[in-house]
GROMACS .gro file of N, CA and C in nm:
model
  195
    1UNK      N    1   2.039   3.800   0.639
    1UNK     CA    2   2.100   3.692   0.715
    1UNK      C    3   1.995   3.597   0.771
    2UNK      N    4   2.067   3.455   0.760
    2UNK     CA    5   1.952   3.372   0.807
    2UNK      C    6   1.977   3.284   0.951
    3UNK      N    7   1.888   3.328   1.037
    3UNK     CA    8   1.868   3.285   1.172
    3UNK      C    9   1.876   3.180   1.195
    4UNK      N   10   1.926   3.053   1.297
    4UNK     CA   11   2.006   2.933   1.300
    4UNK      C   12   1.875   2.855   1.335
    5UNK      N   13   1.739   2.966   1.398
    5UNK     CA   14   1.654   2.912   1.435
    5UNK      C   15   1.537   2.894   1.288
    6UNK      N   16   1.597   2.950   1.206
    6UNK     CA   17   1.491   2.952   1.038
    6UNK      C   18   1.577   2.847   1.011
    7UNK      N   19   1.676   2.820   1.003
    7UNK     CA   20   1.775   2.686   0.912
    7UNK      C   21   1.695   2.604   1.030
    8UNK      N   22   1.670   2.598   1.156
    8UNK     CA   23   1.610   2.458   1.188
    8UNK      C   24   1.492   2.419   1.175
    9UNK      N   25   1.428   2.532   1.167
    9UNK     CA   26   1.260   2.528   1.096
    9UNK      C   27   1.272   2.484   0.931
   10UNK      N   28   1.352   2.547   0.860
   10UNK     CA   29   1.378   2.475   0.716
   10UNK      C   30   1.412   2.421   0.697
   11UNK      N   31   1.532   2.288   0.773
   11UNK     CA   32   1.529   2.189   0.773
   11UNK      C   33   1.460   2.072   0.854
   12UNK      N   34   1.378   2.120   0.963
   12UNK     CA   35   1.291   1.995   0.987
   12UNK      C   36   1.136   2.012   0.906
   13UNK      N   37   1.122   2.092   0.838
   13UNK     CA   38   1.012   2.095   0.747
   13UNK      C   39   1.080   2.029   0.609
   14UNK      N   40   1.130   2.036   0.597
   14UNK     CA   41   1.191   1.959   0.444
   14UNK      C   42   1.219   1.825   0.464
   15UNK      N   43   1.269   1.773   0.629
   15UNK     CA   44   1.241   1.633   0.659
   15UNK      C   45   1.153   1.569   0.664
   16UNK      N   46   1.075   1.662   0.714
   16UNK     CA   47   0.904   1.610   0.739
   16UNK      C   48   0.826   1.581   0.674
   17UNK      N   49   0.861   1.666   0.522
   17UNK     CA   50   0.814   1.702   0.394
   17UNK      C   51   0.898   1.510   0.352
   18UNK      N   52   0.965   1.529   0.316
   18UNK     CA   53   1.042   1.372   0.259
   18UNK      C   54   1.031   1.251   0.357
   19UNK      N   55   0.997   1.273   0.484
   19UNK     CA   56   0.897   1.144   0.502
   19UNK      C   57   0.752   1.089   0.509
   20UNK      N   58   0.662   1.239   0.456
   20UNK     CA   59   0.534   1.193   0.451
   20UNK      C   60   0.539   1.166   0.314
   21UNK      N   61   0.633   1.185   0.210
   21UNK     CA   62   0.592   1.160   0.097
   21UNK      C   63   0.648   1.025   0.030
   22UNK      N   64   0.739   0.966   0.139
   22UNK     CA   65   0.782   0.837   0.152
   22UNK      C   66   0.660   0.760   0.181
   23UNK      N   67   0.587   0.821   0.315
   23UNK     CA   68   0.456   0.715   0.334
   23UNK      C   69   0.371   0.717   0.226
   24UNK      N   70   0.322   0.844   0.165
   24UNK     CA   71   0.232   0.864   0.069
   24UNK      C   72   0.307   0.728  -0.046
   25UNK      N   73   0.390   0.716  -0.072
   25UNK     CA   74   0.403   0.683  -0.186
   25UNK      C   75   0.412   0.552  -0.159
   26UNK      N   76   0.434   0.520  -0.024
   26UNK     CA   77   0.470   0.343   0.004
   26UNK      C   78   0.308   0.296  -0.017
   27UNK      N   79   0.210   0.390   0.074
   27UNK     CA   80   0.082   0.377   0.060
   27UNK      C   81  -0.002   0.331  -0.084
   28UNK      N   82   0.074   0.410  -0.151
   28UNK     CA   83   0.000   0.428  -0.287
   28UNK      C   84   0.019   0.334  -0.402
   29UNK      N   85   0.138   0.278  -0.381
   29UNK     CA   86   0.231   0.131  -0.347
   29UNK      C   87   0.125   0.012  -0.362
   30UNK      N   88   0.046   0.025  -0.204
   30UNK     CA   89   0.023  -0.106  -0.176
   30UNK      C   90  -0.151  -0.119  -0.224
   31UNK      N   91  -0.192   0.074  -0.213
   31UNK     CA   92  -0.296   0.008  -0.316
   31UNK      C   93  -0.329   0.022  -0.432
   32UNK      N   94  -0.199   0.014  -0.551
   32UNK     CA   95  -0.219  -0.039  -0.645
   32UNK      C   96  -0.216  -0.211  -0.675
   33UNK      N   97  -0.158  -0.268  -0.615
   33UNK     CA   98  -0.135  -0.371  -0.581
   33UNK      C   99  -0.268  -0.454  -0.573
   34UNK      N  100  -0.347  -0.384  -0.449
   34UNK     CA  101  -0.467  -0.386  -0.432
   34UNK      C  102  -0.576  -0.432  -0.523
   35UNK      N  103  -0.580  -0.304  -0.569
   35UNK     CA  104  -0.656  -0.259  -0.695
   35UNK      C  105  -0.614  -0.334  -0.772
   36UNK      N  106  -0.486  -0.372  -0.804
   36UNK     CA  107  -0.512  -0.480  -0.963
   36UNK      C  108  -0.518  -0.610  -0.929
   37UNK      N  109  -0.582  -0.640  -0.786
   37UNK     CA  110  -0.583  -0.793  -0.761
   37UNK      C  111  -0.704  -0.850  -0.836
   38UNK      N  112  -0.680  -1.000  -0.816
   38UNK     CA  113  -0.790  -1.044  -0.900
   38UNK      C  114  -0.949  -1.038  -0.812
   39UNK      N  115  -1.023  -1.012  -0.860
   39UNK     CA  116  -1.201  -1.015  -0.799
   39UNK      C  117  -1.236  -1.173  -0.794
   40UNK      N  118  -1.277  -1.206  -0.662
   40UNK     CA  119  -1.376  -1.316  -0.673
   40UNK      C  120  -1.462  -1.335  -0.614
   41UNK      N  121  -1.560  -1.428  -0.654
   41UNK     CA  122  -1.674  -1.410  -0.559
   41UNK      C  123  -1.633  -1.530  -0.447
   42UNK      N  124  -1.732  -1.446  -0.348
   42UNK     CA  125  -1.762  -1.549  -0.228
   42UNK      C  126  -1.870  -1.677  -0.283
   43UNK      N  127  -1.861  -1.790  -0.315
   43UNK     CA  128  -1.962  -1.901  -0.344
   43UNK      C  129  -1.904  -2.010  -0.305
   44UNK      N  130  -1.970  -2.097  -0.395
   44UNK     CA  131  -1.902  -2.267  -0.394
   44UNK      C  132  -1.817  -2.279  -0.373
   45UNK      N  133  -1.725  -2.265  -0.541
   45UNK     CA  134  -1.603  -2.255  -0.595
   45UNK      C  135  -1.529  -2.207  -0.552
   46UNK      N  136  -1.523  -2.136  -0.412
   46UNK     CA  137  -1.410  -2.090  -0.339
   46UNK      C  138  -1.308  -2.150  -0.307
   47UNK      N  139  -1.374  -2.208  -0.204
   47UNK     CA  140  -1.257  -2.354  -0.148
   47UNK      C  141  -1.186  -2.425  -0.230
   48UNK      N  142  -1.289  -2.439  -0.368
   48UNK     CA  143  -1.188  -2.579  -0.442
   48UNK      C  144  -1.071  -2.469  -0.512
   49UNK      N  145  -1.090  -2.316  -0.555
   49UNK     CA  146  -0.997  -2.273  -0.591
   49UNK      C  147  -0.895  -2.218  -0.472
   50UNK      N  148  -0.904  -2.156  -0.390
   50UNK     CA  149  -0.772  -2.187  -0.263
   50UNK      C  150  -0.727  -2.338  -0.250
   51UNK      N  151  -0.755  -2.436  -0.261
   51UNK     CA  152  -0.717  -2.546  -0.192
   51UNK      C  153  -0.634  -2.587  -0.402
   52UNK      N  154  -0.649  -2.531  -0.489
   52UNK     CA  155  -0.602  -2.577  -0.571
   52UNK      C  156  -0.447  -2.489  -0.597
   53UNK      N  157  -0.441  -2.382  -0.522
   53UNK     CA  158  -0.345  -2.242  -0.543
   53UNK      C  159  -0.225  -2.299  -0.469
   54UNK      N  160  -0.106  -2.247  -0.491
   54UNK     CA  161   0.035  -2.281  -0.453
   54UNK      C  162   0.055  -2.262  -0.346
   55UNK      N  163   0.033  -2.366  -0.215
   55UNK     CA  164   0.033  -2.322  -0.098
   55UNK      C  165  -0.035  -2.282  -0.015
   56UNK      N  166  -0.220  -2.280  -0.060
   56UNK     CA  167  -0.321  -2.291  -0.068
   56UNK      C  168  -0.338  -2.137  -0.008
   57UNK      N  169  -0.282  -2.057  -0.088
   57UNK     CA  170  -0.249  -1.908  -0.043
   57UNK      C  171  -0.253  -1.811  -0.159
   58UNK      N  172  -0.316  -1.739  -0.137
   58UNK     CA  173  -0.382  -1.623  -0.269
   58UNK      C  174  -0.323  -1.517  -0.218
   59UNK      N  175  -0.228  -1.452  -0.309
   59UNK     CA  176  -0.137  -1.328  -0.220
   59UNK      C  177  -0.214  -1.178  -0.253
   60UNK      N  178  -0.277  -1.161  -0.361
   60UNK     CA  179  -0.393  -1.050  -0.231
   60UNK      C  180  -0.492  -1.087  -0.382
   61UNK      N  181  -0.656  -1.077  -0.310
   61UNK     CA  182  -0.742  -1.113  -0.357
   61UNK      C  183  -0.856  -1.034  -0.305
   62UNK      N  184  -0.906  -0.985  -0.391
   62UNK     CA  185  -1.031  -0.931  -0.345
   62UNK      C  186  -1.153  -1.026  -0.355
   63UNK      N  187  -1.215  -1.039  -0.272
   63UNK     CA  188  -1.342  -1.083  -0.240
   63UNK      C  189  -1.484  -1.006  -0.260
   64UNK      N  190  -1.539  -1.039  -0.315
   64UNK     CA  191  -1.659  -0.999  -0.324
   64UNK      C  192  -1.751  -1.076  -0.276
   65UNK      N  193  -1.897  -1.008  -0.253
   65UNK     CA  194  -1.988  -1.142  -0.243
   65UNK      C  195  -2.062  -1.085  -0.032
   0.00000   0.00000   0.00000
């Protein structure tokens, strides 16, 4: 027989369990996203390429430099 106090331990571990793996995965989400942004360097040509972009807004960009 199972104790009312094991059903509440096995169900707030199985909640707990399905919302860290909600974060894990939202996480993992955002850095792929990341990761396949485009590389650029920090130089000259910076400015004239933001100021040439739609809204003069680069929606994720890695920087280098």
């Amino acid at each position: 027989p199972i104790t009312p106090g094991e059903l509440l331990c096995l169900g707030s571990s199985l909640a707990f369990s399905g919302l860290f793996y909600y974060l894990y995965r939202k996480k993992a989400r955002a850095m792929a996203r990341i990761q396949e942004a485009p590389k650029l360097q920090v130089d000259d040509d910076l400015p004239v390429l933001v100021s040439t972009a739609d809204g003069r807004c680069l929606p994720y960009v890695a920087l280098e430099g």
